[in-house]
Coordinates of C-alpha atoms and ligand atoms in Angstrom, one line a residue:
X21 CA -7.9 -174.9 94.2
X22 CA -6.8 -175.7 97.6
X23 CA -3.2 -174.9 99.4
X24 CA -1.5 -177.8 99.2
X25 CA 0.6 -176.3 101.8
X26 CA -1.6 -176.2 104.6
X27 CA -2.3 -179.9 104.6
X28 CA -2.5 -182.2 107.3
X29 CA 0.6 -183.3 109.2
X30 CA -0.2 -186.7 109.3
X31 CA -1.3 -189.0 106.3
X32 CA -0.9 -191.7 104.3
X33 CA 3.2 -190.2 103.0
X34 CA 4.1 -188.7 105.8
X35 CA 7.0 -189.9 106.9
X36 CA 8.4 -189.9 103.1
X37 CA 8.5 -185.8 103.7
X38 CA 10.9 -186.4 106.8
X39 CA 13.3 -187.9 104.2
X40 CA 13.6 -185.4 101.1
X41 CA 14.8 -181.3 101.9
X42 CA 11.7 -180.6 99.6
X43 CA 12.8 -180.0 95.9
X44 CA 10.5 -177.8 94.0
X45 CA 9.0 -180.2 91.6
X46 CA 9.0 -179.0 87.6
X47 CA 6.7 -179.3 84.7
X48 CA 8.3 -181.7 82.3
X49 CA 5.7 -182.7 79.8
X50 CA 4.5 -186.0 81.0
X51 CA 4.8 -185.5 84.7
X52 CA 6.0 -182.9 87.4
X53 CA 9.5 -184.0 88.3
X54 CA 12.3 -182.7 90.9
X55 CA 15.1 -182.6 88.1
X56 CA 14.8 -181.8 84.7
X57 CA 15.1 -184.7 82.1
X58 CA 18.2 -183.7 81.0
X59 CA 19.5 -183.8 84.2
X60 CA 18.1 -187.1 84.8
X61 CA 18.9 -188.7 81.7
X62 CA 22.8 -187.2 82.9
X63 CA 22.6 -189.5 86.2
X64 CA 21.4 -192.9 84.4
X65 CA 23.4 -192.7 81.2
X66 CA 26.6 -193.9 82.8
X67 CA 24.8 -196.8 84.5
X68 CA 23.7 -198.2 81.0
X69 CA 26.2 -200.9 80.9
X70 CA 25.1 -201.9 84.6
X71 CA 22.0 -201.9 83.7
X72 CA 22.5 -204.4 80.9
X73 CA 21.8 -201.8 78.0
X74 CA 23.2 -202.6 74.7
X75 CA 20.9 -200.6 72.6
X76 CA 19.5 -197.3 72.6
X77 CA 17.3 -196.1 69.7
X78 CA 14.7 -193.6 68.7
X79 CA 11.5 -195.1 67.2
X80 CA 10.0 -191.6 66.3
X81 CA 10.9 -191.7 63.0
X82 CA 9.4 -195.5 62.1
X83 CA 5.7 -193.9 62.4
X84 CA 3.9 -190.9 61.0
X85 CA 2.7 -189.7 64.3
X86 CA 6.1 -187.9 65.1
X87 CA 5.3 -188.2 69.0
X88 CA 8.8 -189.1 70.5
X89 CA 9.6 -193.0 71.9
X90 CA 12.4 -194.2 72.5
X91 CA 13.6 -198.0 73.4
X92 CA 16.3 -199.7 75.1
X93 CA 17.4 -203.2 74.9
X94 CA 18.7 -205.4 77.5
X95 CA 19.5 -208.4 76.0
X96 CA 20.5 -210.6 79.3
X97 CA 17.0 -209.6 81.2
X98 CA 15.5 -212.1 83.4
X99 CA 13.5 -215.1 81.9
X100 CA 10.2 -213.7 82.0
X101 CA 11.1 -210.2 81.5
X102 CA 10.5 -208.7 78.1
X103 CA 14.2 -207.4 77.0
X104 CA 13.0 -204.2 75.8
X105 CA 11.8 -200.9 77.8
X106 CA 10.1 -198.0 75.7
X107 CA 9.7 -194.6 76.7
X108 CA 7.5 -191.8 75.4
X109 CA 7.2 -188.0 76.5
X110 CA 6.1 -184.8 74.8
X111 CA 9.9 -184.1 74.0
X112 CA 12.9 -186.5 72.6
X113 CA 14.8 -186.1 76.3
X114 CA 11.6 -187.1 78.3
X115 CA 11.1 -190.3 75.8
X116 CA 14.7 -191.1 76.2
X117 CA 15.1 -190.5 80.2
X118 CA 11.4 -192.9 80.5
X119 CA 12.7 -195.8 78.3
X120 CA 16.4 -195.4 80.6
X121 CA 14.6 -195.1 84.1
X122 CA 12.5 -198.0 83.0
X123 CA 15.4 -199.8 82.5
X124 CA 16.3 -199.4 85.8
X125 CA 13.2 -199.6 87.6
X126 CA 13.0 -203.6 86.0
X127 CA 16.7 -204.2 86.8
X128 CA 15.7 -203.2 90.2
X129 CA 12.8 -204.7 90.5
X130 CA 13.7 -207.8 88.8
X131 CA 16.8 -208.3 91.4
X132 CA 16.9 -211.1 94.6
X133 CA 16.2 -209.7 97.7
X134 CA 16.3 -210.9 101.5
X135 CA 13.2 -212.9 101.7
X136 CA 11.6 -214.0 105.5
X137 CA 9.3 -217.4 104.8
X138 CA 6.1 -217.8 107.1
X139 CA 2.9 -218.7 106.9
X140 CA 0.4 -215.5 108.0
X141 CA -0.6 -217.6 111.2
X142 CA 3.2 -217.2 112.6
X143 CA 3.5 -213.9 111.7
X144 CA 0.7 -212.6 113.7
X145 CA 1.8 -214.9 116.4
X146 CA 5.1 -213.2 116.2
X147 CA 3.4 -209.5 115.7
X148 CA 4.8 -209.0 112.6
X149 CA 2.8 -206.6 110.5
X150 CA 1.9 -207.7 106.8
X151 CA -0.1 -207.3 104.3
X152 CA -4.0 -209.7 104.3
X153 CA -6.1 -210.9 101.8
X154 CA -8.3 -208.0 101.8
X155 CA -5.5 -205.6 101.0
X156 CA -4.0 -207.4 98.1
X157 CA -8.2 -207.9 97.1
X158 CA -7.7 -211.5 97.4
X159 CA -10.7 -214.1 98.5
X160 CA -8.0 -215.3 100.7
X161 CA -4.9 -215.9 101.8
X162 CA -4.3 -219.4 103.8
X163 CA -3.3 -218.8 107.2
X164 CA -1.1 -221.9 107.4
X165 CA 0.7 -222.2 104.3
X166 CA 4.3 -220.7 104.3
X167 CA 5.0 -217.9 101.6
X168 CA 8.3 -215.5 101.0
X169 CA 7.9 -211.8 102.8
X170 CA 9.7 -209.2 102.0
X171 CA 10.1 -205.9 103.9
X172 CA 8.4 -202.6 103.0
X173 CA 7.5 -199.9 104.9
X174 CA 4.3 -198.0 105.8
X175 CA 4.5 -194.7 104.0
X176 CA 2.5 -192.8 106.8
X177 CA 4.3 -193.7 109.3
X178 CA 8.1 -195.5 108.6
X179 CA 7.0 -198.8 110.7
X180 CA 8.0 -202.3 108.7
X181 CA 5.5 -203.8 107.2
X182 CA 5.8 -207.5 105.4
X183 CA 4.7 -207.8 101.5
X184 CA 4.2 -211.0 99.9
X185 CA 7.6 -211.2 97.6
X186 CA 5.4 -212.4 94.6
X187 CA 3.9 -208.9 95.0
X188 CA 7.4 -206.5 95.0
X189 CA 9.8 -208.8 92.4
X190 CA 9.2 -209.6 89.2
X191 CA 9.8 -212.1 87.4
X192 CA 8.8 -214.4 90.7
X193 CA 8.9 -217.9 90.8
X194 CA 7.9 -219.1 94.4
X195 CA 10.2 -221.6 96.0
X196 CA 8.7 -225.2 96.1
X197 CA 6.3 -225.5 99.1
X198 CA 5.4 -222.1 99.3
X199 CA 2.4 -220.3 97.8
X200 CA 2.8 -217.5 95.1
X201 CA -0.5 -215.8 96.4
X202 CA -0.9 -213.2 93.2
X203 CA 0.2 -213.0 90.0
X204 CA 3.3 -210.7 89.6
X205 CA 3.4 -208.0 87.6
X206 CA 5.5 -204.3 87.1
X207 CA 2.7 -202.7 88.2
X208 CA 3.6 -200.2 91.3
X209 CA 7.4 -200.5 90.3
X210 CA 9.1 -196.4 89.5
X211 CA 12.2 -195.0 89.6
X212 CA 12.8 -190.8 90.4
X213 CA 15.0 -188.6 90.9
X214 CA 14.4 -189.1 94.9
X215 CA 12.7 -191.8 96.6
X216 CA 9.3 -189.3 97.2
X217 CA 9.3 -188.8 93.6
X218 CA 9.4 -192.9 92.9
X219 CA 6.5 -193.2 95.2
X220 CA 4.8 -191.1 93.8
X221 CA 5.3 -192.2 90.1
X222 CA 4.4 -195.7 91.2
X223 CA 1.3 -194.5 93.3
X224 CA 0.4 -192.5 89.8
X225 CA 0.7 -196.0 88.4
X226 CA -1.6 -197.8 90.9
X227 CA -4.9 -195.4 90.3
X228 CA -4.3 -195.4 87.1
X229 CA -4.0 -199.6 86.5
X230 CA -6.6 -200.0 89.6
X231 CA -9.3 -197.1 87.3
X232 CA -8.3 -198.7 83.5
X233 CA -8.4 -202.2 84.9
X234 CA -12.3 -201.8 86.0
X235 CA -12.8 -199.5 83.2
X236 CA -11.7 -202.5 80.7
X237 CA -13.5 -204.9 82.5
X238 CA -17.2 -203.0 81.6
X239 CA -16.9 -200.0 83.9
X240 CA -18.0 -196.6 83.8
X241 CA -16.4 -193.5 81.4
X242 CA -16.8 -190.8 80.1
X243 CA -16.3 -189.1 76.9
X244 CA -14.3 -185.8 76.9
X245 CA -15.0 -184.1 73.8
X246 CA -11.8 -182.9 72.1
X247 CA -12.9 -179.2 71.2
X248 CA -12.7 -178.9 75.2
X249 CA -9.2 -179.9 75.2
X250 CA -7.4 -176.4 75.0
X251 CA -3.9 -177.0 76.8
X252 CA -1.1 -176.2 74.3
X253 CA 0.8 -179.6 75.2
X254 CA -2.6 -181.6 74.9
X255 CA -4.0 -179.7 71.7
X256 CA 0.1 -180.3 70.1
X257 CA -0.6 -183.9 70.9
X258 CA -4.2 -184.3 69.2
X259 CA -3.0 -182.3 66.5
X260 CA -0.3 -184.8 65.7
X261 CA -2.7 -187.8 65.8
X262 CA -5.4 -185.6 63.6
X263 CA -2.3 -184.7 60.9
X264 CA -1.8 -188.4 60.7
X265 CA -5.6 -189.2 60.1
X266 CA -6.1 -191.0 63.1
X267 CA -9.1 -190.9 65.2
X268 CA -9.1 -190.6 68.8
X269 CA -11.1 -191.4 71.8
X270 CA -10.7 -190.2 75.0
X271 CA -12.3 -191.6 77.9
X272 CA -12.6 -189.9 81.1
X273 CA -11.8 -192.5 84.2
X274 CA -11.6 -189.0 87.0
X275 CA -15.2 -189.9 88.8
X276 CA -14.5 -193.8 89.1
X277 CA -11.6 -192.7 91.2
X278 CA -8.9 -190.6 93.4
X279 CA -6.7 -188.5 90.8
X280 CA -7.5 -187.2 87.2
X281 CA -7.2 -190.0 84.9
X282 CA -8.3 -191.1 80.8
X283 CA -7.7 -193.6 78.8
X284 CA -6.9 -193.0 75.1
X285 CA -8.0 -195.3 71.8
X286 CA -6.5 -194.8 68.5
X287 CA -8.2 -195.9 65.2
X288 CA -6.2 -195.6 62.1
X289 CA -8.6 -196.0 59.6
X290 CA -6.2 -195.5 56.7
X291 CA -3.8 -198.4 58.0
X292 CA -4.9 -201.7 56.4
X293 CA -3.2 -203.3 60.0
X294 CA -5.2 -204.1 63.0
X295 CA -2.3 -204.0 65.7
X296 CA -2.2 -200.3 65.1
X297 CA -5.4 -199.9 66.9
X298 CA -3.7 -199.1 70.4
X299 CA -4.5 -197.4 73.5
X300 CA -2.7 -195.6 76.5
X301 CA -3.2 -194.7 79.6
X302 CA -2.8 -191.8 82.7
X303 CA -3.2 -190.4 86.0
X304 CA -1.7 -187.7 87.5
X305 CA -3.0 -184.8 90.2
X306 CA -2.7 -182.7 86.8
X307 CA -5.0 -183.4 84.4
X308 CA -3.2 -182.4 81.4
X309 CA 0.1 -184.0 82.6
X310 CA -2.2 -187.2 82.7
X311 CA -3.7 -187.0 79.9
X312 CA -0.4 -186.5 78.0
X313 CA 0.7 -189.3 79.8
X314 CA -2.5 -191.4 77.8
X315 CA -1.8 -190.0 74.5
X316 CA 2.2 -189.9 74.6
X317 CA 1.4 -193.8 75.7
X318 CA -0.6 -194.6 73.0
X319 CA 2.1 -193.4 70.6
X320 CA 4.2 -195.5 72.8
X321 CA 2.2 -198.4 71.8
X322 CA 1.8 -197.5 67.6
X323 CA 5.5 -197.7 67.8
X324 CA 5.9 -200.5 70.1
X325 CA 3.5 -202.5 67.3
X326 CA 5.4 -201.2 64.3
X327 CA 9.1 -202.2 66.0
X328 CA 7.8 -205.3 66.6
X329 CA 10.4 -207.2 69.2
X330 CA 9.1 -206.6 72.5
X331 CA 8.4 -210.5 74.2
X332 CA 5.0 -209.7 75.1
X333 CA 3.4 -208.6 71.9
X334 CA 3.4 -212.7 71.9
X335 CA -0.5 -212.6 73.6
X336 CA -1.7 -210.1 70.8
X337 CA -0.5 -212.0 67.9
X338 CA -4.0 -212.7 67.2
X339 CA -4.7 -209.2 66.8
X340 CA -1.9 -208.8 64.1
X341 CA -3.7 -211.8 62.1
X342 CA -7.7 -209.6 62.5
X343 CA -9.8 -207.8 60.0
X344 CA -8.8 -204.0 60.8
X345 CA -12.8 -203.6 60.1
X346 CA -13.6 -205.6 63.3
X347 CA -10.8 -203.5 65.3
X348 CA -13.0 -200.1 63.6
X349 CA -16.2 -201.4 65.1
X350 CA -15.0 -202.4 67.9
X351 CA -13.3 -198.5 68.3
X352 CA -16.7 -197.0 67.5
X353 CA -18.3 -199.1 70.3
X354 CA -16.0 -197.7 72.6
X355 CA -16.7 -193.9 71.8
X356 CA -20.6 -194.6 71.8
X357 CA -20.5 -196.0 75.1
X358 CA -18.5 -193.6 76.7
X359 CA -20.3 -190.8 75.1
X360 CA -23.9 -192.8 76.5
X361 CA -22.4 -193.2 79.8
X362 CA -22.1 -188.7 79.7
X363 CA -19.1 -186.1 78.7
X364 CA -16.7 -184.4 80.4
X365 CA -15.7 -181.0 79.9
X366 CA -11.2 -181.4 79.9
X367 CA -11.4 -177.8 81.4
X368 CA -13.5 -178.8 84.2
X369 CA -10.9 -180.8 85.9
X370 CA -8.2 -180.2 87.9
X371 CA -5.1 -178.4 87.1
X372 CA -2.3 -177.8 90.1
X373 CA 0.8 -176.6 88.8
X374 CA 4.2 -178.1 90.2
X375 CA 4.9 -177.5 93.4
X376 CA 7.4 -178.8 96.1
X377 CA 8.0 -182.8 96.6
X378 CA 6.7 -182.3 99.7
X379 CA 3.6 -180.6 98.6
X380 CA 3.0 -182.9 96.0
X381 CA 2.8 -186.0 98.8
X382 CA 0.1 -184.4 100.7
X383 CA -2.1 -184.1 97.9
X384 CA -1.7 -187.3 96.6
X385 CA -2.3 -188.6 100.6
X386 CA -4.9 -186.7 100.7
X387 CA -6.4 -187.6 97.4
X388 CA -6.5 -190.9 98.1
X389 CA -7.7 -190.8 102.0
X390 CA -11.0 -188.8 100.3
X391 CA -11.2 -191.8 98.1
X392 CA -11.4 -194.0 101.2
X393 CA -7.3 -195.4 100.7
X394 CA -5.7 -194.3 104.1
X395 CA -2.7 -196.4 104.0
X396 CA 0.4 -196.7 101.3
X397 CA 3.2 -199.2 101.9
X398 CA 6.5 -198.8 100.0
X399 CA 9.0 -201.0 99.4
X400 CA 12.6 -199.3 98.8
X401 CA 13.9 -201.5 95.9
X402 CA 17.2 -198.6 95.6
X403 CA 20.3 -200.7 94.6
X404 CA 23.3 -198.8 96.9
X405 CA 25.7 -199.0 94.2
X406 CA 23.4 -197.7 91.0
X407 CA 22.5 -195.0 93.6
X408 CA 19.0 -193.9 91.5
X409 CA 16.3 -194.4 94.0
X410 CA 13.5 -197.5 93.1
X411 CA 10.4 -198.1 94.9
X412 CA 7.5 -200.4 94.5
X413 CA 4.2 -199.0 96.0
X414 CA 0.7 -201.1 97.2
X415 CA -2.3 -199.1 98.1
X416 CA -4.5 -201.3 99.4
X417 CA -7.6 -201.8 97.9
X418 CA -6.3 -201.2 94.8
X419 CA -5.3 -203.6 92.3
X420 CA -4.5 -204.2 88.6
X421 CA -7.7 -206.6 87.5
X422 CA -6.4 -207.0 83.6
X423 CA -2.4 -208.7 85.4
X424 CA -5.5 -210.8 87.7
X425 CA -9.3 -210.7 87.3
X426 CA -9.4 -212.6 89.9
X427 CA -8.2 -209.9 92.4
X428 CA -11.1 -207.2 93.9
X429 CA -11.1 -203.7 94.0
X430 CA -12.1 -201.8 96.9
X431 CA -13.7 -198.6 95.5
X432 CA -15.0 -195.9 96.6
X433 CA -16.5 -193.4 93.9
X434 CA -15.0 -190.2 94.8
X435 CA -15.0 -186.9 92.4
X436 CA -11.3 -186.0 92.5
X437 CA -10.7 -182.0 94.8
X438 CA -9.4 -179.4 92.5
Ligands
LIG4 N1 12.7 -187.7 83.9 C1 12.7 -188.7 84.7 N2 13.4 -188.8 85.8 C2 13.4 -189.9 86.6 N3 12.6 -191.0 86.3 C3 11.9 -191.0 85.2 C4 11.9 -189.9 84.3 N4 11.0 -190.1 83.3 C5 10.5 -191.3 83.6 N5 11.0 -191.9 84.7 C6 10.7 -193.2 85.3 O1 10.8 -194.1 84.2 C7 9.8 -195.1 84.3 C8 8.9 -195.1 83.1 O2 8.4 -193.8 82.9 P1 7.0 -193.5 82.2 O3 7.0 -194.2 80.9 O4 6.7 -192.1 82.3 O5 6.0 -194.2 83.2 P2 4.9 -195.4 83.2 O6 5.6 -196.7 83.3 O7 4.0 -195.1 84.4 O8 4.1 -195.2 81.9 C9 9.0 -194.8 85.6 O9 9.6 -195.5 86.7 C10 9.3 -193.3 85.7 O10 9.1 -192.8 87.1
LIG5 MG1 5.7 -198.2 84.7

């Protein structure tokens, strides 16, 4: 294992260190976090009623899995916005605090902001920097057609740095005359205890949608056997699903990109119901934290089916209606072509243990410059008042093919540093 410590001074989050006096980051089950989620769930609670919240409930108990979820409703979300936000974790408080902080993060995120309108022509005439085609993995962006800007910063460095609106707020409905260059999405939106720590949730987000998205698409993976799963929190987690009598998959996404990262399938072969064929997803510098991440996620998802009120489950409706035989076959195709495309052994990969905020940055920054991703750009979507930090987080080069297929990744195949 390297010392994080004695990483570079400058990289790609740099000048997020100059802002945080360094908390010692701690494990919490699904992630490495500055506070613990009892703490955190003590700082958004108040803000419920803020945050539009007029429901809190525990979903554990509506499936057999007994993996905590939680969800919040917020009734008078944004057209476009689904109303409710689930949460998952390896403990009830770490569910709770997720589906609470993702309240936020989409109250945030979903909130008007100071907009500047140019076309990409008068912007470099002006010297403005901003984001191009190639870093949002677009064909291209029309030089002379006027679009809304909003201001992030560059994470290495601090300097302003423009980012198309449709990118940073969702929902986004471009103004008339001006271009809507991607398709918006949550993906790169976090909250945290700190700004650093919402960067670096969201950046956790980005690998892991950019990875999945071209994994999904007909990618490369790789099958990690479960007997080499031995981390108490991981083997707690399979043993739930096996209790149940559902089969798992787990697919090793680590070599196709920057941080450890796996993507978990669920088969239920005993449930005559197709939509509980789920999956979930993960990335994180640890790779059990990640793949708890995936499997907590995919018992996010069994209960997100089963509660069945969440907006969205609108474009799987189709799924509901299938033959859970097809859904089976489908599964086993999955684990077969994983398993022909090689295996991993889970204890092979990398393990840090927490360390400071600051320590974390570095190797995420460097984790990603390795991978060929030298530069982050942040947006700081903190609402004063609320006073819980937001940001929304491009890498670029990386993008979320499943929100857009049309959008290109720029990868570089790097095996992830221990
Ligand atoms: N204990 C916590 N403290 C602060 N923020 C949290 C905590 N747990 C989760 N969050 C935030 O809540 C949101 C949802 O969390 P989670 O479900 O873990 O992430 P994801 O959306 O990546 O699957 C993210 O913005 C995450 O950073
Ligand atoms: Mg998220």
């Amino acid at each position: 294992m390297t010392d994080l410590d004695n990483g570079p001074a400058a990289h790609a989050l740099a000048w997020l260190e100059t802002l945080t006096d360094d908390p010692a980051m701690l494990p919490c089950g699904t992630s490495h976090r500055s506070v613990p989620a009892a703490e955190a769930i003590a700082r958004v609670w108040p803000l419920r009623h803020r945050l539009g919240i007029s429901r809190v409930a525990d979903l554990t108990p509506l499936d057999v899995v007994g993996i905590p979820v939680f969800s919040v409703t917020r009734p008078n979300a944004r057209t476009g916005q689904i109303t409710l936000c689930q949460g998952k974790g390896n403990a009830p408080d770490e569910a709770l605090a997720s589906a609470l902080f993702e309240a936020l993060e989409r109250h945030c995120g979903s909130l008007a902001r100071p907009v500047l309108t140019a076309a990409p022509a008068e912007l470099r005439a002006r010297g403005r920097s901003h984001l191009g085609a190639d870093d949002l993995g677009l064909a291209e962006l029309p030089d002379d057609q006027p679009l809304e800007w909003i201001q992030g910063r560059d994470s290495g460095d601090g300097s302003a740095v423009l980012v198309p609106a449709a990118e940073v707020i969702f929902p986004y409905t471009a103004p008339p005359g001006c271009l809507r260059p991607v398709r918006p999405s949550t993906t790169g939106l976090a909250s945290g205890a700190t700004l650093s720590e919402a960067v670096l949730h969201a950046l956790y987000e980005v690998v892991e949608r950019d990875a999945t998205s071209r994994y999904l698409h007909g990618g490369p993976g790789r099958l990690v056997p479960l007997d080499t799963i031995t981390g108490p929190a991981e083997s707690e987690l399979l043993l739930k699903y096996a209790k149940a009598e559902i089969d798992t998959v787990v697919v090793d996404l680590t070599h196709t990109t920057v941080l450890p990262t796996f993507a978990v399938f669920l088969s239920d072969p005993g449930a005559h119901q197709a939509h509980l064929a789920v999956s979930g997803f993960g990335a994180h510098p640890n790779a059990g934290v990640a793949l708890r991440r995936a499997l907590t996620e995919a018992a996010q998802a069994r209960a997100t089916a089963i509660q069945g009120s969440r907006e969205d489950l609108d474009r799987v409706a189709d799924v509901y209606r299938a033959d859970p035989a097809a859904q089976r076959s489908a599964f086993l195709h999955r684990a077969l072509r994983a398993r022909a495309e090689g295996v991993t052994d889970f204890r092979t990969l990398p393990d840090p243990p927490p360390r400071s905020t600051r320590a974390a940055l570095r190797h995420v920054a460097a984790a990603l410059e390795a991978g060929g991703y030298d530069r982050v750009v942040h947006t700081d979507l903190t609402i004063a008042e609320l006073g819980l930090p937001v940001a929304h987080v491009v890498v670029p080069g990386m993008v979320d093919s499943v929100v857009e297929p049309l959008r290109s990744h720029r990868v570089a195949h790097q095996p992830v540093q221990a």
